[in-house]
Amino acid sequence: MAQFVNFLLLVVVSLIAFAPLCFCTKSNYGYLYPQFYDHSCPNAQQIVKSVVAKAVAKETRMAASLLRLHFHDCFVKGCDASILLDSTGSIISEKRSNPNRNSARGFEVIDDIKSALEKECPHTVSCADIMALSARDSTVLAGGPSWEVPLGRRDSKGASLSGSNNNIPAPNNTFQTILTKFKLQGLNVVDLVALSGSHTIGNSRCVSFRQRLYNQSGNGQPDYSLDQSYAAQLRTRCPRSGGDQNLFFLDFVSPTKFDNSYFKLLLASKGLLNSDQVLVTKNEASMELVKKYAYNNELFFKQFAASMVKMGNISPLTGSKGEIRKHCRKINS
């Protein structure tokens, strides 16, 4: 009898010990929670961090690229790693879409992380979670804020070229169009301004802002909301035709440091993309947020971290939905 009681006590204690794995932050993040791999792959986060650190040390720009990859994934069918899939007989890759073609990058880094994780704990860590962790680690490596990443996403078995073409905000979209695209994902104007702050690192191509220099409204006139001395500098390397792939810093003051100088540049009419500058010129609420973040780096960091968690929770596949891909570029056979 005593042995049976001891056995029951052991079962109860075990259930209590493992209860947080199921319920700890379900109310905040749906079915995602930061401790998801604590038992199935305890070194997962350290492995991701290590590979990302090597990639960013090799090429500083990679931090911005990995952050952008997560963003472009989440806005299409949710954070499900659909952006990583290559084209096959049944799949048309999102890599072919206008927002991603010739610009989305970092796929090899994700491959390296996945390879290392498959050796450590096969068929356990999803590609979608790898991207969410990579985005956080990239931000930290660039000097930005850290946050606990809710985990437990699974990978999609398909991609959406049309979703990628239509859902991701474009550099020449109006403010209202951009805000609508954010609202469709459950994000608001605070998230829009805070997440735009990721443009404090990284580059943009001449083709993404050329119209501002020469033909903003289709009348052959430049965008006069852009500081004209800055515009003159940009024209030297972004001509009316040619040079489409020439790269320019989104934040030329501290291009590799994650800070709030992006917002200060907006207030000086030196936002590179139209989608940057409209945060100041087209909406009062967003303009006030730009001012707040320009004057208070700590406030920007705090909101950026919160908005990244919110974005990372867009329509994740959990439970038995989707799969854990063995290779991030293709679905399991």
Short mmCIF file of N, CA, C and O in Angstrom, two decimals, residues 179-236:
data_model
loop_
_atom_site.label_atom_id
_atom_site.label_comp_id
_atom_site.label_asym_id
_atom_site.label_seq_id
_atom_site.Cartn_x
_atom_site.Cartn_y
_atom_site.Cartn_z
N LEU A 179 -0.80 50.56 -43.55
CA LEU A 179 -1.51 50.33 -42.29
C LEU A 179 -2.56 49.24 -42.45
O LEU A 179 -2.71 48.38 -41.57
N THR A 180 -3.25 49.23 -43.58
CA THR A 180 -4.25 48.18 -43.84
C THR A 180 -3.61 46.81 -43.86
O THR A 180 -4.15 45.84 -43.31
N LYS A 181 -2.44 46.71 -44.50
CA LYS A 181 -1.73 45.41 -44.55
C LYS A 181 -1.31 44.96 -43.16
O LYS A 181 -1.33 43.76 -42.86
N PHE A 182 -0.94 45.88 -42.30
CA PHE A 182 -0.61 45.54 -40.92
C PHE A 182 -1.86 45.11 -40.15
O PHE A 182 -1.84 44.11 -39.43
N LYS A 183 -2.94 45.85 -40.33
CA LYS A 183 -4.18 45.53 -39.60
C LYS A 183 -4.72 44.16 -39.99
O LYS A 183 -5.29 43.44 -39.16
N LEU A 184 -4.55 43.78 -41.25
CA LEU A 184 -5.00 42.45 -41.70
C LEU A 184 -4.26 41.33 -40.98
O LEU A 184 -4.73 40.20 -40.92
N GLN A 185 -3.08 41.65 -40.43
CA GLN A 185 -2.30 40.67 -39.68
C GLN A 185 -2.51 40.80 -38.16
O GLN A 185 -1.81 40.16 -37.37
N GLY A 186 -3.44 41.66 -37.76
CA GLY A 186 -3.70 41.85 -36.34
C GLY A 186 -2.75 42.83 -35.68
O GLY A 186 -2.64 42.87 -34.45
N LEU A 187 -2.04 43.61 -36.50
CA LEU A 187 -1.09 44.59 -35.97
C LEU A 187 -1.66 46.00 -36.12
O LEU A 187 -2.48 46.24 -37.01
N ASN A 188 -1.23 46.93 -35.28
CA ASN A 188 -1.78 48.28 -35.30
C ASN A 188 -0.73 49.32 -35.66
O ASN A 188 0.42 48.97 -35.99
N VAL A 189 -1.09 50.59 -35.55
CA VAL A 189 -0.18 51.66 -35.96
C VAL A 189 1.07 51.71 -35.07
O VAL A 189 2.17 52.05 -35.54
N VAL A 190 0.95 51.33 -33.80
CA VAL A 190 2.12 51.28 -32.91
C VAL A 190 3.10 50.22 -33.40
O VAL A 190 4.32 50.45 -33.48
N ASP A 191 2.57 49.05 -33.77
CA ASP A 191 3.42 47.98 -34.30
C ASP A 191 4.06 48.41 -35.62
O ASP A 191 5.24 48.15 -35.87
N LEU A 192 3.28 49.09 -36.45
CA LEU A 192 3.79 49.56 -37.75
C LEU A 192 5.00 50.46 -37.57
O LEU A 192 6.05 50.26 -38.21
N VAL A 193 4.90 51.45 -36.70
CA VAL A 193 6.00 52.39 -36.53
C VAL A 193 7.19 51.71 -35.85
O VAL A 193 8.34 51.89 -36.27
N ALA A 194 6.92 50.94 -34.82
CA ALA A 194 8.01 50.27 -34.09
C ALA A 194 8.76 49.29 -35.00
O ALA A 194 10.00 49.29 -35.05
N LEU A 195 8.03 48.47 -35.75
CA LEU A 195 8.67 47.49 -36.62
C LEU A 195 9.37 48.14 -37.81
O LEU A 195 10.38 47.61 -38.30
N SER A 196 8.88 49.29 -38.25
CA SER A 196 9.59 50.04 -39.30
C SER A 196 10.97 50.45 -38.81
O SER A 196 11.89 50.65 -39.61
N GLY A 197 11.11 50.56 -37.50
CA GLY A 197 12.40 50.90 -36.89
C GLY A 197 13.49 49.89 -37.17
O GLY A 197 14.68 50.17 -36.97
N SER A 198 13.11 48.71 -37.68
CA SER A 198 14.14 47.73 -38.08
C SER A 198 14.98 48.26 -39.23
O SER A 198 16.07 47.76 -39.50
N HIS A 199 14.48 49.31 -39.90
CA HIS A 199 15.25 49.95 -40.98
C HIS A 199 16.42 50.77 -40.44
O HIS A 199 17.10 51.45 -41.20
N THR A 200 16.66 50.69 -39.16
CA THR A 200 17.86 51.29 -38.59
C THR A 200 19.11 50.51 -39.00
O THR A 200 20.23 50.99 -38.86
N ILE A 201 18.91 49.27 -39.49
CA ILE A 201 20.02 48.50 -40.05
C ILE A 201 19.62 48.02 -41.44
O ILE A 201 18.45 48.00 -41.79
N GLY A 202 20.61 47.68 -42.24
CA GLY A 202 20.33 47.10 -43.55
C GLY A 202 20.40 48.09 -44.70
O GLY A 202 20.71 49.27 -44.52
N ASN A 203 20.11 47.57 -45.87
CA ASN A 203 20.24 48.32 -47.12
C ASN A 203 18.96 48.25 -47.96
O ASN A 203 18.12 47.38 -47.74
N SER A 204 18.88 49.16 -48.90
CA SER A 204 17.80 49.09 -49.89
C SER A 204 18.40 49.33 -51.27
O SER A 204 19.44 49.98 -51.41
N ARG A 205 17.70 48.81 -52.28
CA ARG A 205 18.20 48.94 -53.65
C ARG A 205 17.66 50.22 -54.30
O ARG A 205 16.56 50.68 -53.98
N CYS A 206 18.41 50.75 -55.23
CA CYS A 206 18.03 51.95 -55.99
C CYS A 206 16.62 51.81 -56.56
O CYS A 206 15.82 52.76 -56.50
N VAL A 207 16.28 50.64 -57.07
CA VAL A 207 14.99 50.43 -57.71
C VAL A 207 13.83 50.63 -56.73
O VAL A 207 12.70 50.93 -57.14
N SER A 208 14.11 50.50 -55.42
CA SER A 208 13.04 50.61 -54.42
C SER A 208 12.66 52.05 -54.09
O SER A 208 11.62 52.29 -53.48
N PHE A 209 13.53 53.01 -54.45
CA PHE A 209 13.19 54.40 -54.12
C PHE A 209 13.42 55.38 -55.28
O PHE A 209 13.28 56.58 -55.12
N ARG A 210 13.76 54.86 -56.46
CA ARG A 210 14.07 55.72 -57.60
C ARG A 210 12.96 56.72 -57.89
O ARG A 210 13.22 57.88 -58.23
N GLN A 211 11.71 56.28 -57.77
CA GLN A 211 10.61 57.18 -58.14
C GLN A 211 10.63 58.45 -57.29
O GLN A 211 10.22 59.53 -57.76
N ARG A 212 11.14 58.37 -56.06
CA ARG A 212 11.19 59.56 -55.19
C ARG A 212 12.17 60.60 -55.73
O ARG A 212 12.01 61.79 -55.46
N LEU A 213 13.15 60.14 -56.46
CA LEU A 213 14.18 61.05 -56.95
C LEU A 213 13.80 61.73 -58.26
O LEU A 213 14.29 62.81 -58.57
N TYR A 214 12.91 61.08 -59.04
CA TYR A 214 12.66 61.58 -60.39
C TYR A 214 11.18 61.74 -60.76
O TYR A 214 10.84 62.59 -61.57
N ASN A 215 10.33 60.89 -60.19
CA ASN A 215 8.94 60.87 -60.69
C ASN A 215 7.98 60.35 -59.62
O ASN A 215 7.32 59.34 -59.79
N GLN A 216 7.89 61.07 -58.51
CA GLN A 216 7.13 60.59 -57.36
C GLN A 216 5.65 60.37 -57.67
O GLN A 216 5.07 59.37 -57.28
N SER A 217 5.02 61.31 -58.36
CA SER A 217 3.57 61.24 -58.57
C SER A 217 3.18 61.02 -60.02
O SER A 217 2.03 61.26 -60.40
N GLY A 218 4.14 60.59 -60.83
CA GLY A 218 3.83 60.35 -62.24
C GLY A 218 3.83 61.61 -63.09
O GLY A 218 3.41 61.59 -64.25
N ASN A 219 4.33 62.71 -62.50
CA ASN A 219 4.34 63.99 -63.25
C ASN A 219 5.75 64.46 -63.56
O ASN A 219 5.98 65.62 -63.90
N GLY A 220 6.72 63.53 -63.43
CA GLY A 220 8.11 63.88 -63.74
C GLY A 220 8.80 64.73 -62.68
O GLY A 220 9.89 65.25 -62.92
N GLN A 221 8.16 64.87 -61.53
CA GLN A 221 8.73 65.69 -60.45
C GLN A 221 9.20 64.80 -59.29
O GLN A 221 8.59 63.78 -58.99
N PRO A 222 10.30 65.19 -58.62
CA PRO A 222 10.77 64.41 -57.47
C PRO A 222 9.86 64.59 -56.25
O PRO A 222 8.94 65.42 -56.26
N ASP A 223 10.13 63.80 -55.23
CA ASP A 223 9.38 63.90 -53.97
C ASP A 223 9.99 65.02 -53.13
O ASP A 223 11.10 64.88 -52.62
N TYR A 224 9.25 66.10 -52.97
CA TYR A 224 9.80 67.25 -52.26
C TYR A 224 9.75 67.08 -50.74
O TYR A 224 10.23 67.94 -50.01
N SER A 225 9.18 65.95 -50.26
CA SER A 225 9.24 65.68 -48.82
C SER A 225 10.60 65.06 -48.44
O SER A 225 10.90 64.86 -47.28
N LEU A 226 11.42 64.78 -49.46
CA LEU A 226 12.77 64.26 -49.24
C LEU A 226 13.75 65.43 -49.23
O LEU A 226 13.73 66.27 -50.13
N ASP A 227 14.59 65.49 -48.20
CA ASP A 227 15.60 66.54 -48.11
C ASP A 227 16.37 66.63 -49.43
O ASP A 227 16.91 65.63 -49.91
N GLN A 228 16.42 67.80 -50.03
CA GLN A 228 16.94 67.93 -51.39
C GLN A 228 18.44 67.73 -51.51
O GLN A 228 18.94 67.25 -52.53
N SER A 229 19.20 68.08 -50.48
CA SER A 229 20.65 67.82 -50.53
C SER A 229 20.92 66.31 -50.43
O SER A 229 21.81 65.77 -51.10
N TYR A 230 20.11 65.62 -49.62
CA TYR A 230 20.21 64.16 -49.51
C TYR A 230 19.80 63.52 -50.84
O TYR A 230 20.46 62.60 -51.33
N ALA A 231 18.74 64.04 -51.45
CA ALA A 231 18.28 63.52 -52.74
C ALA A 231 19.37 63.66 -53.80
O ALA A 231 19.58 62.75 -54.62
N ALA A 232 20.08 64.78 -53.79
CA ALA A 232 21.16 65.01 -54.76
C ALA A 232 22.27 63.97 -54.59
O ALA A 232 22.81 63.46 -55.58
N GLN A 233 22.59 63.63 -53.34
CA GLN A 233 23.59 62.58 -53.07
C GLN A 233 23.12 61.23 -53.62
O GLN A 233 23.90 60.50 -54.24
N LEU A 234 21.86 60.94 -53.40
CA LEU A 234 21.32 59.65 -53.85
C LEU A 234 21.35 59.52 -55.37
O LEU A 234 21.63 58.46 -55.91
N ARG A 235 21.11 60.64 -56.06
CA ARG A 235 21.08 60.60 -57.53
C ARG A 235 22.43 60.24 -58.14
O ARG A 235 22.49 59.72 -59.26
N THR A 236 23.50 60.50 -57.42
CA THR A 236 24.84 60.19 -57.97
C THR A 236 25.03 58.69 -58.19
O THR A 236 25.78 58.29 -59.07
#
